[in-house]
Short mmCIF file of N, CA and C in Angstrom, two decimals:
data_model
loop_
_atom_site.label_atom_id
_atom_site.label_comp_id
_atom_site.label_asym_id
_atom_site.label_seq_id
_atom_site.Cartn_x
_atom_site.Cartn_y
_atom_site.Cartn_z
N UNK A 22 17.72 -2.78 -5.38
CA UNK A 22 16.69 -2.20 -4.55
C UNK A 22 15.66 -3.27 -4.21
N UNK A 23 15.00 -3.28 -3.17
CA UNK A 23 14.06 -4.08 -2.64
C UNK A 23 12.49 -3.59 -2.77
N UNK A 24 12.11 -4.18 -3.80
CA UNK A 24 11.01 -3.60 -4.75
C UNK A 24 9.59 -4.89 -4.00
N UNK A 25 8.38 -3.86 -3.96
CA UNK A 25 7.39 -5.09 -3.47
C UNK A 25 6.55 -4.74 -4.32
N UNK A 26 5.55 -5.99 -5.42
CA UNK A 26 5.08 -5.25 -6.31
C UNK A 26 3.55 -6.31 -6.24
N UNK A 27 2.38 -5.88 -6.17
CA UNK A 27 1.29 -6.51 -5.78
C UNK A 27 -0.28 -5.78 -6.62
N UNK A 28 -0.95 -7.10 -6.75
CA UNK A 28 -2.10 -6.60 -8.11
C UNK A 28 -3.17 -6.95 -7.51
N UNK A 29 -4.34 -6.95 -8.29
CA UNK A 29 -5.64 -7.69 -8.40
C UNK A 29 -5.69 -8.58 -9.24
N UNK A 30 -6.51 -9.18 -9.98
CA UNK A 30 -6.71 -10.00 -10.65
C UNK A 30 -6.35 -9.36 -12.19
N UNK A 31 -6.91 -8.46 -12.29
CA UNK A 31 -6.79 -7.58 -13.65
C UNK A 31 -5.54 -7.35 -14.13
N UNK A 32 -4.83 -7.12 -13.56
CA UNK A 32 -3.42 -7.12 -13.58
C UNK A 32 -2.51 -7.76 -12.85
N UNK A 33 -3.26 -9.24 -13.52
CA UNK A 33 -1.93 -10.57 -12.96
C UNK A 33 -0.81 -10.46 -14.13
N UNK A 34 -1.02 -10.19 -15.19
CA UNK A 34 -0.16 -10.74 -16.26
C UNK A 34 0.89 -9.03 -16.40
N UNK A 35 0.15 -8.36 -16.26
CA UNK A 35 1.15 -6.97 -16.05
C UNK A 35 2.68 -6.77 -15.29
N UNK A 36 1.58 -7.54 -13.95
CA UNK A 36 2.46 -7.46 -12.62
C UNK A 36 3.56 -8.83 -12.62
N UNK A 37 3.28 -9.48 -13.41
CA UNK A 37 4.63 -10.85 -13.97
C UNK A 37 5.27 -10.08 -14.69
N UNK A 38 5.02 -9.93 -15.67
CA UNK A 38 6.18 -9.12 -17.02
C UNK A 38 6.93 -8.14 -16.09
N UNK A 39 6.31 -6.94 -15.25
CA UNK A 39 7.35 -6.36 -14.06
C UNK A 39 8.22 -7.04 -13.48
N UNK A 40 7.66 -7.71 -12.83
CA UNK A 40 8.72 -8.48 -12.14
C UNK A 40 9.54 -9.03 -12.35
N UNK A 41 9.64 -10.28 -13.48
CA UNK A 41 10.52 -10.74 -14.09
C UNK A 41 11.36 -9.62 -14.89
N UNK A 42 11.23 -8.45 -15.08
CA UNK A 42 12.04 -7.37 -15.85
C UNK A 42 12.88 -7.15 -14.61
N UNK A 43 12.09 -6.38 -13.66
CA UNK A 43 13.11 -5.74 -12.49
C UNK A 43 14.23 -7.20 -12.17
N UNK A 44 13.65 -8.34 -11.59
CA UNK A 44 14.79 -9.02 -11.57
C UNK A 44 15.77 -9.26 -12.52
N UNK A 45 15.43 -9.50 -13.54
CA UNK A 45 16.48 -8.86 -14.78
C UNK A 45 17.72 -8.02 -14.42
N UNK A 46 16.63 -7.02 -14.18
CA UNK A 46 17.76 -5.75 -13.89
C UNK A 46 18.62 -5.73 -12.51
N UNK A 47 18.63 -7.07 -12.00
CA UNK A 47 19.18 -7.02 -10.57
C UNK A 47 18.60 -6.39 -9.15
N UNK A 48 17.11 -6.37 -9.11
CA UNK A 48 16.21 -5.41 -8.36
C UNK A 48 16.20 -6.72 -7.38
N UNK A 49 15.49 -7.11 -6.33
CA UNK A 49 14.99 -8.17 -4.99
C UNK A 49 13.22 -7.97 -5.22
N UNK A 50 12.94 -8.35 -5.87
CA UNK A 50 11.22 -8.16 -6.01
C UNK A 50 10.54 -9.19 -5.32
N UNK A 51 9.46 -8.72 -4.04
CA UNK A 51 9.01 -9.41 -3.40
C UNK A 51 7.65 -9.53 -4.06
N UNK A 52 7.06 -10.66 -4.33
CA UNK A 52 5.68 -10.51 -5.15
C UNK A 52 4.92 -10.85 -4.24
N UNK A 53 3.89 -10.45 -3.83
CA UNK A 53 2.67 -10.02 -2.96
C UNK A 53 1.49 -11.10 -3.71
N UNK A 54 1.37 -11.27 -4.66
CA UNK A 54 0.27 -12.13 -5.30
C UNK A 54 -0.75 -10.97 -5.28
N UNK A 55 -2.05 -11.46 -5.76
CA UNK A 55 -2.11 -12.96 -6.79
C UNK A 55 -1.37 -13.64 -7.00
N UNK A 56 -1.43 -14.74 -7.14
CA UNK A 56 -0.86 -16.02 -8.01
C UNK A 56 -1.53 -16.64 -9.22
N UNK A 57 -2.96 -16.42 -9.09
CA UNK A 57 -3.75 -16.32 -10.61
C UNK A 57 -4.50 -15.68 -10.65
N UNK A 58 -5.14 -15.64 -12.04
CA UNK A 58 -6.37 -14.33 -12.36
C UNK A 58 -8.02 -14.86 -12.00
N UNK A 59 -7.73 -15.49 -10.59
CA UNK A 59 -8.80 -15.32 -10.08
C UNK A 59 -9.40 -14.53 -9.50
N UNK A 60 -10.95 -14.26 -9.52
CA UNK A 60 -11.55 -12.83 -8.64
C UNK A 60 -10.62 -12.72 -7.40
N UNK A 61 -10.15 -11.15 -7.10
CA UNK A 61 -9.79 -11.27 -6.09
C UNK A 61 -10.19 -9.58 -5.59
N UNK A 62 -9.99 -9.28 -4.02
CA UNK A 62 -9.98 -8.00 -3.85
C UNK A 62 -8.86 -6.70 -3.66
N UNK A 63 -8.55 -5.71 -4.92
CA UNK A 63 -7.30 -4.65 -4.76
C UNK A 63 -7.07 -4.54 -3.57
N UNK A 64 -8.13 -4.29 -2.47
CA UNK A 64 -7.70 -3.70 -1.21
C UNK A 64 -6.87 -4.29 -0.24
N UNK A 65 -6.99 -5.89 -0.44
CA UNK A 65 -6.33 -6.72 0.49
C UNK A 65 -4.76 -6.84 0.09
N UNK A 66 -4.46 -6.91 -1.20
CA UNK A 66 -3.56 -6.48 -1.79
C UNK A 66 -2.44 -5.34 -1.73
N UNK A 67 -3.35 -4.48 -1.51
CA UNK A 67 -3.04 -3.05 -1.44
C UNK A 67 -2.09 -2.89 -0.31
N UNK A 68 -3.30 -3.16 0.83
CA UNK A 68 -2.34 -3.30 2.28
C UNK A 68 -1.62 -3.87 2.19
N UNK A 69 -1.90 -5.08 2.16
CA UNK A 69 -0.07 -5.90 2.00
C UNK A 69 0.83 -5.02 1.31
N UNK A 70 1.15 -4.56 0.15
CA UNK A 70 1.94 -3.80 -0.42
C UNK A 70 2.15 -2.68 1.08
N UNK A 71 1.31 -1.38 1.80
CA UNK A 71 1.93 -1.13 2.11
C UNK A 71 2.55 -1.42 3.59
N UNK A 72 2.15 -2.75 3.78
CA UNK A 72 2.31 -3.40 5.14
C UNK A 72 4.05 -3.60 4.85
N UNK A 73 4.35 -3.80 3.68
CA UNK A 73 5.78 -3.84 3.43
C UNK A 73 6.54 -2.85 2.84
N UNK A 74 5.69 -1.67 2.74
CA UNK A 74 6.66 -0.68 2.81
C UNK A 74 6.99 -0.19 4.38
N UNK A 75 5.54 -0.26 5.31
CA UNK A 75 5.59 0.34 6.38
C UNK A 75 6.79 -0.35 7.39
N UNK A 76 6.66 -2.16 7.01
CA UNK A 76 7.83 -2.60 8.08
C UNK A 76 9.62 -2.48 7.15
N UNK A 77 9.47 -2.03 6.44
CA UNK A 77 11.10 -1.55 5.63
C UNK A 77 10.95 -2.85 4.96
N UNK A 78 10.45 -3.88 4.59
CA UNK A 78 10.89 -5.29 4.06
C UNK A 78 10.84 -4.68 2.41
N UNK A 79 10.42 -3.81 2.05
CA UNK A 79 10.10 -3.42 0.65
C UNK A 79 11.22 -1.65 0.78
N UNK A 80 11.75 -0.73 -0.16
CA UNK A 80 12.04 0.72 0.16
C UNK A 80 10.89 0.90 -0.95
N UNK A 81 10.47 0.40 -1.67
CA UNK A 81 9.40 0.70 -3.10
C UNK A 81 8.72 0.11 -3.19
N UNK A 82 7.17 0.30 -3.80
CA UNK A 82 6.26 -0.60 -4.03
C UNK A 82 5.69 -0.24 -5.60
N UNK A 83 5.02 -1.30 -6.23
CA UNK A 83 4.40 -0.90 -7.71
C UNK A 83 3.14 -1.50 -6.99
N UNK A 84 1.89 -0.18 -7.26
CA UNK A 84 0.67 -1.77 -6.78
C UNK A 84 -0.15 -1.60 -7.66
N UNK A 85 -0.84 -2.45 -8.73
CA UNK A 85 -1.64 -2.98 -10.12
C UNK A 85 -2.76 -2.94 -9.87
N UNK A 86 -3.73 -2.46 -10.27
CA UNK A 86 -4.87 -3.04 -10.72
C UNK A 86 -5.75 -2.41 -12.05
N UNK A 87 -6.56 -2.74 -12.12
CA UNK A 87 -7.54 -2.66 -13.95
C UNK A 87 -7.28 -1.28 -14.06
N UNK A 88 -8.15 -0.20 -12.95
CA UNK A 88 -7.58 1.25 -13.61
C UNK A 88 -5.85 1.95 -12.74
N UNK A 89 -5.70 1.08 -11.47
CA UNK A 89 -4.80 1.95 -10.88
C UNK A 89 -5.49 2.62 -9.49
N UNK A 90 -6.86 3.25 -9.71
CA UNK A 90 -7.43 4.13 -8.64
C UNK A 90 -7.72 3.38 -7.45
N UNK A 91 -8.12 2.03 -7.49
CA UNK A 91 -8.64 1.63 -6.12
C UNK A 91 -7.06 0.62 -5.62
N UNK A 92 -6.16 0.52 -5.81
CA UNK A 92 -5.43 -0.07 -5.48
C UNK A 92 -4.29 0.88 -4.66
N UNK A 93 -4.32 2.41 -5.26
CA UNK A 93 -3.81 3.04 -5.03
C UNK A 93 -4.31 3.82 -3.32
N UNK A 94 -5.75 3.67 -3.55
CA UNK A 94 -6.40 4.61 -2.36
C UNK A 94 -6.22 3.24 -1.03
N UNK A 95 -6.08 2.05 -1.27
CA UNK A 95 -5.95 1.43 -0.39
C UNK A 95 -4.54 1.57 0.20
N UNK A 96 -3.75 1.16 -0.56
CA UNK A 96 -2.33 1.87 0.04
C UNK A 96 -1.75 2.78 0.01
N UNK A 97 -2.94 3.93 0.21
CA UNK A 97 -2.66 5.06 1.16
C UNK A 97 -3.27 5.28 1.78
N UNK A 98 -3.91 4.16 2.67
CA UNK A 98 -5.14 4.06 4.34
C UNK A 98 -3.51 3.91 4.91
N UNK A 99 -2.22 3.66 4.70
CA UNK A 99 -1.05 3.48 5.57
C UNK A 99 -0.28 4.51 5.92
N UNK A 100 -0.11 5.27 6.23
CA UNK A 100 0.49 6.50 6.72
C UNK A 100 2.15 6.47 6.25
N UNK A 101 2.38 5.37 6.46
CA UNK A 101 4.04 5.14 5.97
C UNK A 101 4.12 4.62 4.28
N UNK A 102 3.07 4.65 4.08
CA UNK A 102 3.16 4.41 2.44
C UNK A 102 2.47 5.89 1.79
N UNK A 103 3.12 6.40 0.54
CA UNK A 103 2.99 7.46 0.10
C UNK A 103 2.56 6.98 -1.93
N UNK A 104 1.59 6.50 -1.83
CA UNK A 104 1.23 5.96 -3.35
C UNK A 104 1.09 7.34 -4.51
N UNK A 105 1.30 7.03 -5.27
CA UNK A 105 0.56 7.98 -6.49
C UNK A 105 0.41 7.18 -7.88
N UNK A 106 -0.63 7.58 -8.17
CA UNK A 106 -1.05 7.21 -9.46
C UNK A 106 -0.59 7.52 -10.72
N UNK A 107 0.28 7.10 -11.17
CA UNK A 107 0.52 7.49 -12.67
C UNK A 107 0.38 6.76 -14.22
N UNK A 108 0.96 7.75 -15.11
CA UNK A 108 0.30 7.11 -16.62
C UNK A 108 1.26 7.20 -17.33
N UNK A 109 2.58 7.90 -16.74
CA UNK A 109 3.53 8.42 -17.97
C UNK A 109 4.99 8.91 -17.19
N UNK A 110 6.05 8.73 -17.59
CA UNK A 110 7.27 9.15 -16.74
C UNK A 110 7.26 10.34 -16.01
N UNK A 111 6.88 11.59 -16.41
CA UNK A 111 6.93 12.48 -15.90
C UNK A 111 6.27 12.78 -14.49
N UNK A 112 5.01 11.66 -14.36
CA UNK A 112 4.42 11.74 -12.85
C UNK A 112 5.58 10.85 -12.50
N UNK A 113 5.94 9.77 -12.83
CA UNK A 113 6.63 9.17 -11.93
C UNK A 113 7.69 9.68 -11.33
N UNK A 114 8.47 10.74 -12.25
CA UNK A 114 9.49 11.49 -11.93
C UNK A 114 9.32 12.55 -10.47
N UNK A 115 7.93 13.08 -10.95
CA UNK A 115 7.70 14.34 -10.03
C UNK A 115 7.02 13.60 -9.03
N UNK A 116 6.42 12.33 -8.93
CA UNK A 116 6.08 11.98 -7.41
C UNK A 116 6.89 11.44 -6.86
N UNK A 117 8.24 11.23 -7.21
CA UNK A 117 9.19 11.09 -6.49
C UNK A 117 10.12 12.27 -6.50
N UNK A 118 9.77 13.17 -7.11
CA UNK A 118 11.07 14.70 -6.70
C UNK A 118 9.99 15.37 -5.72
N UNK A 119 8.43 15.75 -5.92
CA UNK A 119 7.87 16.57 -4.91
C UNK A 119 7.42 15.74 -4.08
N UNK A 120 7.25 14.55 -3.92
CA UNK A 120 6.36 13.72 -3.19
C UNK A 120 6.79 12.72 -2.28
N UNK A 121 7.84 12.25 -2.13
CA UNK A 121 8.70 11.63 -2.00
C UNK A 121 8.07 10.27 -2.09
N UNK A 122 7.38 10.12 -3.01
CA UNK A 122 6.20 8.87 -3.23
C UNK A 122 7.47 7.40 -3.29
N UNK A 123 7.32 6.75 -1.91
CA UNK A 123 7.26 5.37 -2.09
C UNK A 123 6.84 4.27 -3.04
N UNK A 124 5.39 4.25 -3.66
CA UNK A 124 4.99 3.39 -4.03
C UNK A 124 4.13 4.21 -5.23
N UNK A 125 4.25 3.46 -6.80
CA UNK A 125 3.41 3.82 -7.29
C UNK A 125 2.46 3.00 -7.62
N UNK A 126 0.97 3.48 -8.36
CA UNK A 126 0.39 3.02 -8.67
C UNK A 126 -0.03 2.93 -10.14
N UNK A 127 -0.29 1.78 -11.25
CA UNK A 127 -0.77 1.96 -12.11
C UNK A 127 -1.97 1.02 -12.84
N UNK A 128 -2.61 1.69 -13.90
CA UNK A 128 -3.81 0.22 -14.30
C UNK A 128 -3.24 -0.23 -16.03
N UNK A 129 -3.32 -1.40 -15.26
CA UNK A 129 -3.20 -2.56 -16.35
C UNK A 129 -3.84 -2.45 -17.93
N UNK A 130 -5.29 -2.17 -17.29
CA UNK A 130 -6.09 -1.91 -18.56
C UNK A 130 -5.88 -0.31 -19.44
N UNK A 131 -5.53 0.14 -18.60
CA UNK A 131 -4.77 1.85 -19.50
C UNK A 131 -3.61 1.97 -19.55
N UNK A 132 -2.89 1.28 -19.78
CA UNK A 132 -1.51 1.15 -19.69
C UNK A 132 -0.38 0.01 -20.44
N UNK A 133 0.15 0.33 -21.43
CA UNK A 133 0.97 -0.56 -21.68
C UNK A 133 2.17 -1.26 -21.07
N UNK A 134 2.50 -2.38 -21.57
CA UNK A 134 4.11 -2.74 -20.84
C UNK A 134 4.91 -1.94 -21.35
N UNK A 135 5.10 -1.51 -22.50
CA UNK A 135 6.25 -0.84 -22.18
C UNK A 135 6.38 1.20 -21.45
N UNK A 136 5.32 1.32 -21.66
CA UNK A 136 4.71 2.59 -21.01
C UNK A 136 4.83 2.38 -19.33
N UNK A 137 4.73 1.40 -18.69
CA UNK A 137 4.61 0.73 -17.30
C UNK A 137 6.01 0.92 -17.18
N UNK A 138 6.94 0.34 -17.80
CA UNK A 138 8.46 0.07 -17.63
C UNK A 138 9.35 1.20 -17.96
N UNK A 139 8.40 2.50 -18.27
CA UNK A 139 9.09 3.78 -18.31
C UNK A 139 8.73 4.48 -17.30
N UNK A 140 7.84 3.97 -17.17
CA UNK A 140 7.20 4.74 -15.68
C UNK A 140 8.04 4.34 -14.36
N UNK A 141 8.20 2.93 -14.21
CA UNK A 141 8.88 2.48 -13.13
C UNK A 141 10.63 2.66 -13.29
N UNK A 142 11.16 2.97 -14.20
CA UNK A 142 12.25 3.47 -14.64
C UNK A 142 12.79 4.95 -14.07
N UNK A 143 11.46 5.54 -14.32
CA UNK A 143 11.50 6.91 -13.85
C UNK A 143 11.37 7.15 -12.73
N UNK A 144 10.49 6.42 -11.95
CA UNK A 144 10.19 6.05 -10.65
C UNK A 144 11.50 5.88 -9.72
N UNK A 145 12.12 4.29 -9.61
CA UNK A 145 13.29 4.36 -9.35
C UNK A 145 14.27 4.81 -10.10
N UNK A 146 14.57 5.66 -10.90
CA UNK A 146 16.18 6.40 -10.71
C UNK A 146 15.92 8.17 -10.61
N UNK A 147 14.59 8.34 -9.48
CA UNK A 147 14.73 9.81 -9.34
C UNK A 147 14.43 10.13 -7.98
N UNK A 148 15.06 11.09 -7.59
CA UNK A 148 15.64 11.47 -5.75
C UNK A 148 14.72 12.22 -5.28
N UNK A 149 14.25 11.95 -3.90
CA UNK A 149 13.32 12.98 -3.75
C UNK A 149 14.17 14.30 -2.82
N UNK A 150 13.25 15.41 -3.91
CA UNK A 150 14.04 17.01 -4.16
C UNK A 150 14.15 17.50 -2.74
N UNK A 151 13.87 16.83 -1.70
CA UNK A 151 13.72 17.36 -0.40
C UNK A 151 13.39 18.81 -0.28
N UNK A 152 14.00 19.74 0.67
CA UNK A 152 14.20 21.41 0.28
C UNK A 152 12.30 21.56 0.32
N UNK A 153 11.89 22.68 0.10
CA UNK A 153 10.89 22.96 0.37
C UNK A 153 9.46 21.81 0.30
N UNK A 154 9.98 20.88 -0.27
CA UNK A 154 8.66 20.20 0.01
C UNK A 154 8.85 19.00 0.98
N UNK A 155 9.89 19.07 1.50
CA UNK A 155 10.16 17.79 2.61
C UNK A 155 8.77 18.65 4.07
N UNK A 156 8.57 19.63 4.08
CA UNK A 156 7.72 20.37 4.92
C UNK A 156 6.01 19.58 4.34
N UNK A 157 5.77 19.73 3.15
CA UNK A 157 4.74 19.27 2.93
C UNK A 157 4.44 17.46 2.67
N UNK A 158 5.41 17.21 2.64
CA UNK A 158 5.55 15.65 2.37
C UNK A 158 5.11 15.26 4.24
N UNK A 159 5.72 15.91 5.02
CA UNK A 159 5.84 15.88 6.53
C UNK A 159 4.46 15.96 7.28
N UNK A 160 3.55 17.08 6.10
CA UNK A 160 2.00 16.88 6.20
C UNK A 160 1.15 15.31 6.22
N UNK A 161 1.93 14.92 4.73
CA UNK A 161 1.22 13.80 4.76
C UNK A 161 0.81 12.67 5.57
N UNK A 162 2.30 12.43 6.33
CA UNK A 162 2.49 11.55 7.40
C UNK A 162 1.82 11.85 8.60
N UNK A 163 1.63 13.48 8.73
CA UNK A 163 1.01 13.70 10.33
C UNK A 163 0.05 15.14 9.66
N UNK A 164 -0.65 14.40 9.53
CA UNK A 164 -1.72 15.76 8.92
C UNK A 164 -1.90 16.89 10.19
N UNK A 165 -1.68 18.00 9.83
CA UNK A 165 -1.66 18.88 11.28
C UNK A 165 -3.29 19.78 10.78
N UNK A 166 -4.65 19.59 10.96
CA UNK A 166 -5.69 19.93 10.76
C UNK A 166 -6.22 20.35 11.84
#
C-alpha cells in the first residue's frame, strides 16, 4: 500500500520508527518530513499529507504531532482527505468501517510505539463497511447544509 506519513517536530522520532516498520512490512511510505526536530509548523505538514491523499500519490496517510489534535484538523481543511484521531485499535478499526477515514491521526506524546503500531495495523487491514454509512461519509465530502 502507498502510505504517506508526515509530523511536526514533536513527533519526529515516532514518525521514523513508523516508517521504517511499514517498510518492513513491504508498505511504499512516502515521508513528508520533517527531517529534524526542529521548530516546525503541524499545519504545513498536515496539508502536504492531505495534498497527497487528495492527488492519489498516497491511498493512506498517518499524520503526527505532540497531541494528534492540530495536525489532524489541518488535514481535514481538504475535502478529499477524511482524518480521525485516534488512541487505540478500535477507533482505528471503526474510522475505517463507519468513516471511511483515509488518514489517521495520532500524538506522539500520548501514545506509545507500540500502541501507534496497533493502531495503524488496525487502520490498514479494515474495509470500509460501506451500506448505510457510505450516505453519510458522502456528507462529508459535499456537506449538503
Amino acid at each position: 500500500m502507498r502510505i504517506a506519513i508526515a509530523s511536526d517536530h514533536a513527533a519526529i522520532d515516532l514518525k521514523a520508527a513508523l516508517a521504517d516498520w511499514l517498510r518492513d512490512a513491504g508498505h511504499d511510505v512516502a515521508y513528508l518530513g520533517p527531517d529534524s526536530g526542529a521548530s516546525v509548523d503541524y499545519p504545513d505538514y498536515g496539508y502536504k499529507l492531505a495534498a497527497a491523499i487528495a492527488d492519489g500519490s498516497a491511498e493512506r496517510g498517518i499524520a503526527l504531532c505532540g497531541s494528534g489534535i492540530g495536525i489532524s484538523i489541518a488535514v481535514n481543511r481538504n475535502p478529499a482527505a477524511r482524518c480521525a484521531l485516534v488512541s487505540e485499535p478500535l477507533s482505528a478499526t471503526l474510522a475505517r468501517e463507519h468513516n471511511d477515514a483515509n488518514v489517521i491521526a495520532m500524538g506522539a506524546r500520548l501514545i506509545g510505539i507500540e500502541m501507534a503500531k496497533a493502531c495503524v495495523t488496525a487502520f490498514l487491514a479494515t474495509e470500509f463497511g460501506g451500506d448505510r454509512h457510505q450516505r453519510r461519509v458522502d456528507k462529508l465530502t459535499a456537506p449538503q447544509i
